[in-house]
Amino acid sequence: MNIKDAGARAGLPAKTIRYYEEIGLVTPPRDTNGYRAFREADVHKLAFLGRARALGFTIEDCRTLLSLWEDDSRASADVKALAREHLAEIDAKIAALQDMRATLSDLVDRCAGDHRPDCPILQSIAGDQVPT
Amino acid sequence: MNIKDAGARAGLPAKTIRYYEEIGLVTPPRDTNGYRAFREADVHKLAFLGRARALGFTIEDCRTLLSLWEDDSRASADVKALAREHLAEIDAKIAALQDMRATLSDLVDRCAGDHRPDCPILQSIAGDQVPT
DNA sequence: GATGGGGTTCCAGTTACGGGAAGGTCAAGA
DNA sequence: TCTTGACCTTCCCGTAACTGGAACCCCATC
């Protein structure tokens, strides 16, 4: 199977697949014409990567997850630990974004949003004390 | 004032300030020795940038915000519109992260996390149907 | 034989800096 | 006066995970 079809089946663009090969995540064999020849196992692996990435795992996490997946003697504890760490990072990001959101949303609500220049948003960013 | 002190007062590392100068966000004059000589207004501008960045605005947004800030005839509607767009992006990111979080958290809960290889997390990423 | 749609490699750009090298400047102490 | 040590300068590379594009090759079809 050529790269585009493999990508279609795995849900990944060809560019991404080439990149994954470059960094050693997949190693499809080559046809005599130099084209990558994807086997079922390669496509499966690519789909695995796509789903892991969709869950927000980094490429290095994906590399680890792949090796765990392929290791029949893995301990599920190792997978769980990795997932937990990632979950903690997600939580941290959500918290940071929610902080931003709260501040910004408050400022937006206080801004008249008309033709006049007075703007609590700018005042706040400028470090001025904005009266409540 | 030299770069380190300006950074201390604005809450930014020197590297960041040099970068901001490079991309034209600030233009402190130079002393005869070539050192950047920050005025109060420069420090204030840097602090403005720091706070805008802390709210998650991109550098380009910051550039726009700065020009609005310095424009006495601005309309607060323009500031509000920019803030609203940014708020929408934040909301989108939060939503995406919460989706990830929900899926991942569910999988983590279902994983025994022991010495055995069976792992709903890997099964799910591999695309297998995991029984509820 | 031309055309169109694959494929290939390689290089540059993205965001917002951080690290580090090589070298100039300055104030203070021996 | 000389020497530290702490500044400052520029310049270049590296980050994450791709994406876009150029230049070129391959294959099937009309």
XYZ file of N, CA and C in Angstrom, chain B:
396
model
N 18.755 52.642 32.353
C 18.649 51.350 33.027
C 19.068 50.237 32.082
N 19.883 49.321 32.585
C 20.337 48.215 31.748
C 19.293 47.106 31.636
N 19.582 46.180 30.774
C 18.558 45.195 30.428
C 18.104 44.326 31.592
N 19.044 43.981 32.462
C 18.654 43.071 33.541
C 17.704 43.744 34.536
N 18.013 45.002 34.838
C 17.142 45.730 35.761
C 15.772 45.974 35.136
N 15.801 46.325 33.861
C 14.520 46.524 33.164
C 13.713 45.237 33.206
N 14.407 44.135 32.976
C 13.729 42.840 33.024
C 13.170 42.545 34.399
N 13.958 42.836 35.409
C 13.495 42.590 36.775
C 12.231 43.396 37.058
N 12.229 44.633 36.595
C 11.069 45.478 36.872
C 9.857 45.098 36.034
N 10.105 44.572 34.849
C 8.974 44.199 33.989
C 8.574 42.741 34.177
N 9.417 42.007 34.883
C 9.114 40.593 35.075
C 9.431 39.748 33.854
N 10.471 40.136 33.136
C 10.850 39.385 31.932
C 12.339 39.098 31.928
N 12.750 37.943 31.437
C 14.175 37.659 31.299
C 14.806 38.514 30.194
N 16.085 38.758 30.328
C 16.794 39.586 29.361
C 16.658 39.031 27.943
N 16.741 37.725 27.830
C 16.622 37.093 26.510
C 15.325 37.476 25.813
N 14.291 37.489 26.593
C 12.972 37.806 26.037
C 12.923 39.250 25.560
N 13.548 40.121 26.335
C 13.542 41.530 25.948
C 14.323 41.747 24.657
N 15.461 41.070 24.543
C 16.230 41.196 23.298
C 15.399 40.697 22.122
N 14.699 39.624 22.377
C 13.837 39.082 21.325
C 12.746 40.086 20.957
N 12.141 40.694 21.935
C 11.089 41.673 21.661
C 11.643 42.867 20.887
N 12.875 43.217 21.171
C 13.458 44.306 20.403
C 13.690 43.862 18.957
N 14.176 42.651 18.833
C 14.478 42.113 17.498
C 13.244 42.119 16.595
N 12.093 41.798 17.167
C 10.877 41.763 16.359
C 10.126 43.093 16.405
N 10.790 44.095 16.970
C 10.231 45.441 16.870
C 9.136 45.797 17.847
N 9.036 45.098 18.950
C 8.009 45.436 19.941
C 8.466 46.585 20.838
N 9.749 46.637 21.079
C 10.315 47.749 21.843
C 11.572 48.241 21.132
N 11.876 49.522 21.318
C 13.083 50.059 20.661
C 13.810 50.977 21.624
N 14.436 50.393 22.638
C 15.171 51.227 23.594
C 16.383 51.846 22.902
N 16.702 53.086 23.276
C 17.916 53.708 22.715
C 19.159 53.021 23.271
N 20.304 53.365 22.670
C 21.557 52.752 23.111
C 22.471 53.781 23.754
N 23.198 53.334 24.758
C 24.250 54.165 25.328
C 25.436 54.182 24.366
N 26.408 55.024 24.670
C 27.578 55.096 23.796
C 28.358 53.778 23.779
N 28.233 53.010 24.835
C 28.936 51.718 24.883
C 28.161 50.605 24.176
N 27.019 50.954 23.628
C 26.248 49.943 22.914
C 25.192 49.260 23.765
N 25.219 49.526 25.040
C 24.221 48.925 25.928
C 22.855 49.550 25.673
N 21.824 48.732 25.808
C 20.460 49.269 25.707
C 20.188 50.114 26.956
N 19.598 51.267 26.757
C 19.287 52.157 27.884
C 17.775 52.297 27.992
N 17.184 51.536 28.898
C 15.729 51.523 29.023
C 15.211 52.704 29.816
N 14.205 53.358 29.242
C 13.535 54.451 29.937
C 12.315 53.884 30.659
N 11.702 54.718 31.451
C 10.497 54.285 32.172
C 9.443 53.778 31.199
N 9.290 54.499 30.123
C 8.253 54.126 29.153
C 8.534 52.740 28.559
N 9.825 52.445 28.348
C 10.172 51.122 27.809
C 9.812 50.024 28.802
N 10.138 50.292 30.062
C 9.838 49.301 31.102
C 8.327 49.077 31.200
N 7.621 50.155 31.107
C 6.160 50.066 31.192
C 5.613 49.228 30.029
N 6.173 49.467 28.878
C 5.776 48.723 27.678
C 6.099 47.242 27.841
N 7.252 46.957 28.378
C 7.646 45.563 28.601
C 6.705 44.881 29.590
N 6.349 45.606 30.635
C 5.429 45.033 31.618
C 4.067 44.768 30.963
N 3.671 45.697 30.109
C 2.422 45.528 29.357
C 2.487 44.227 28.549
N 3.590 44.058 27.863
C 3.758 42.845 27.051
C 3.727 41.591 27.917
N 4.391 41.669 29.046
C 4.404 40.512 29.940
C 3.009 40.127 30.389
N 2.214 41.127 30.726
C 0.865 40.824 31.183
C -0.026 40.323 30.045
N 0.158 40.913 28.883
C -0.639 40.450 27.737
C -0.273 38.998 27.403
N 0.996 38.688 27.437
C 1.432 37.314 27.169
C 0.889 36.359 28.232
N 0.859 36.840 29.469
C 0.354 35.991 30.551
C -1.124 35.689 30.360
N -1.808 36.557 29.639
C -3.221 36.296 29.342
C -3.354 35.396 28.117
N -2.207 35.005 27.568
C -2.245 34.051 26.465
C -2.312 34.680 25.088
N -2.250 35.997 25.000
C -2.251 36.642 23.685
C -0.973 36.272 22.932
N -1.096 36.075 21.638
C 0.092 35.793 20.834
C 0.905 37.075 20.702
N 2.123 36.919 20.219
C 2.965 38.086 19.994
C 2.302 39.061 19.027
N 1.698 38.539 18.004
C 1.037 39.428 17.036
C -0.148 40.147 17.674
N -0.880 39.453 18.503
C -1.951 40.107 19.260
C -1.362 41.222 20.124
N -0.243 40.911 20.744
C 0.401 41.902 21.610
C 0.789 43.140 20.818
N 1.247 42.918 19.619
C 1.622 44.045 18.767
C 0.393 44.931 18.520
N -0.701 44.289 18.220
C -1.943 45.030 17.991
C -2.399 45.736 19.266
N -2.344 45.021 20.374
C -2.765 45.611 21.646
C -1.912 46.827 21.994
N -0.613 46.699 21.754
C 0.285 47.824 22.017
C -0.110 49.033 21.183
N -0.382 48.803 19.927
C -0.705 49.942 19.060
C -2.042 50.548 19.466
N -2.960 49.709 19.915
C -4.233 50.246 20.411
C -4.008 51.056 21.685
N -3.146 50.512 22.521
C -2.863 51.180 23.795
C -2.298 52.575 23.549
N -1.456 52.654 22.536
C -0.791 53.931 22.263
C -1.623 54.860 21.383
N -2.738 54.362 20.944
C -3.592 55.165 20.073
C -4.723 55.799 20.886
N -4.607 57.088 21.108
C -5.588 57.749 21.962
C -6.978 57.773 21.342
N -7.023 57.609 20.043
C -8.334 57.662 19.398
C -8.875 56.269 19.082
N -8.346 55.279 19.782
C -8.843 53.910 19.581
C -10.307 53.820 19.991
N -10.959 52.772 19.501
C -12.307 52.461 19.962
C -12.192 51.224 20.841
N -12.786 51.276 22.011
C -12.675 50.124 22.905
C -13.286 48.887 22.243
N -14.163 49.093 21.274
C -14.757 47.958 20.556
C -13.687 47.104 19.885
N -12.633 47.763 19.384
C -11.570 47.005 18.716
C -10.823 46.129 19.706
N -10.561 46.677 20.867
C -9.880 45.901 21.903
C -10.760 44.727 22.321
N -12.016 45.035 22.534
C -12.943 44.005 22.985
C -13.064 42.873 21.962
N -13.094 43.257 20.709
C -13.214 42.236 19.653
C -12.014 41.300 19.680
N -10.833 41.895 19.805
C -9.622 41.075 19.857
C -9.656 40.150 21.062
N -10.049 40.690 22.198
C -10.107 39.897 23.424
C -11.130 38.770 23.278
N -12.226 39.068 22.631
C -13.266 38.056 22.429
C -12.765 36.912 21.559
N -12.071 37.260 20.508
C -11.514 36.209 19.641
C -10.575 35.323 20.442
N -9.744 35.971 21.207
C -8.793 35.208 22.004
C -9.519 34.328 23.009
N -10.548 34.871 23.587
C -11.352 34.110 24.542
C -11.939 32.866 23.872
N -12.365 33.038 22.650
C -12.934 31.895 21.925
C -11.874 30.809 21.708
N -10.650 31.249 21.406
C -9.577 30.268 21.227
C -9.265 29.542 22.536
N -9.259 30.302 23.609
C -9.029 29.684 24.910
C -10.116 28.649 25.191
N -11.348 29.034 24.923
C -12.447 28.102 25.164
C -12.293 26.840 24.327
N -11.862 27.023 23.098
C -11.675 25.859 22.228
C -10.594 24.943 22.786
N -9.532 25.547 23.253
C -8.441 24.737 23.823
C -8.894 24.008 25.074
N -9.610 24.726 25.916
C -10.107 24.091 27.137
C -11.006 22.917 26.788
N -11.877 23.134 25.828
C -12.800 22.063 25.446
C -12.033 20.844 24.928
N -11.038 21.101 24.093
C -10.257 19.989 23.533
C -9.548 19.235 24.656
N -8.979 19.989 25.584
C -8.266 19.358 26.686
C -9.226 18.584 27.585
N -10.398 19.124 27.764
C -11.357 18.418 28.620
C -11.834 17.130 27.967
N -11.936 17.150 26.648
C -12.271 15.913 25.938
C -11.190 14.857 26.176
N -9.955 15.266 25.962
C -8.834 14.355 26.208
C -8.876 13.834 27.632
N -9.056 14.782 28.516
C -9.042 14.443 29.934
C -10.099 13.404 30.279
N -11.285 13.606 29.735
C -12.379 12.685 30.029
C -12.044 11.277 29.547
N -11.607 11.187 28.302
C -11.275 9.881 27.737
C -10.153 9.218 28.525
N -9.096 9.981 28.725
C -7.918 9.426 29.361
C -8.195 9.039 30.806
N -8.920 9.881 31.478
C -9.228 9.614 32.874
C -10.056 8.337 33.007
N -10.971 8.180 32.093
C -11.790 6.966 32.082
C -10.918 5.732 31.881
N -10.008 5.823 30.938
C -9.135 4.684 30.665
C -8.245 4.371 31.865
N -7.713 5.418 32.460
C -6.855 5.226 33.630
C -7.623 4.506 34.738
N -8.872 4.919 34.927
C -9.681 4.293 35.978
C -9.906 2.804 35.713
N -9.949 2.461 34.424
C -10.245 1.070 34.110
C -9.023 0.183 34.083
N -7.866 0.802 34.158
C -6.637 0.006 34.077
C -6.222 -0.470 35.471
N -6.003 -1.760 35.566
C -5.645 -2.336 36.863
C -4.341 -1.737 37.399
N -3.396 -1.525 36.489
C -2.142 -0.940 36.939
C -1.333 -1.878 37.792
N -1.282 -3.131 37.366
C -0.487 -4.085 38.128
C 0.598 -4.692 37.244
N 1.061 -5.893 37.608
C 2.161 -6.495 36.856
C 1.695 -7.176 35.569
N 0.402 -7.353 35.422
C -0.108 -8.056 34.237
C -0.117 -7.144 33.005
N -0.049 -7.742 31.846
C 0.039 -6.942 30.621
C -1.299 -6.366 30.150
N -2.399 -6.947 30.551
C -3.707 -6.507 30.069
C -3.922 -5.041 30.416
N -4.245 -4.250 29.388
C -4.346 -2.817 29.649
C -5.366 -2.151 28.744
N -6.457 -1.710 29.321
C -7.498 -1.037 28.541
C -6.986 0.229 27.859
N -5.991 0.855 28.445
C -5.452 2.075 27.832
C -4.843 1.730 26.482
N -3.956 0.763 26.477
C -3.333 0.350 25.225
C -4.360 -0.220 24.256
N -5.283 -0.985 24.781
C -6.296 -1.564 23.896
C -7.088 -0.472 23.196
N -7.422 0.541 23.949
C -8.202 1.622 23.356
C -7.382 2.382 22.310
N -6.143 2.692 22.638
C -5.298 3.393 21.668
C -5.068 2.530 20.438
N -5.030 1.230 20.652
C -4.820 0.326 19.519
C -6.079 0.196 18.667
N -7.174 0.760 19.161
C -8.395 0.726 18.369
C -9.287 -0.456 18.675
N -8.917 -1.253 19.662
C -9.768 -2.381 20.052
C -10.985 -1.848 20.797
N -12.059 -2.586 20.665
C -13.236 -2.223 21.452
C -13.011 -2.709 22.870
N -13.024 -1.764 23.806
C -12.866 -2.164 25.204
C -14.258 -2.245 25.835
N -14.621 -3.416 26.365
C -15.937 -3.542 26.997
C -16.063 -2.597 28.192
N -17.219 -2.057 28.355
C -17.444 -1.084 29.438
C -17.400 -1.734 30.819
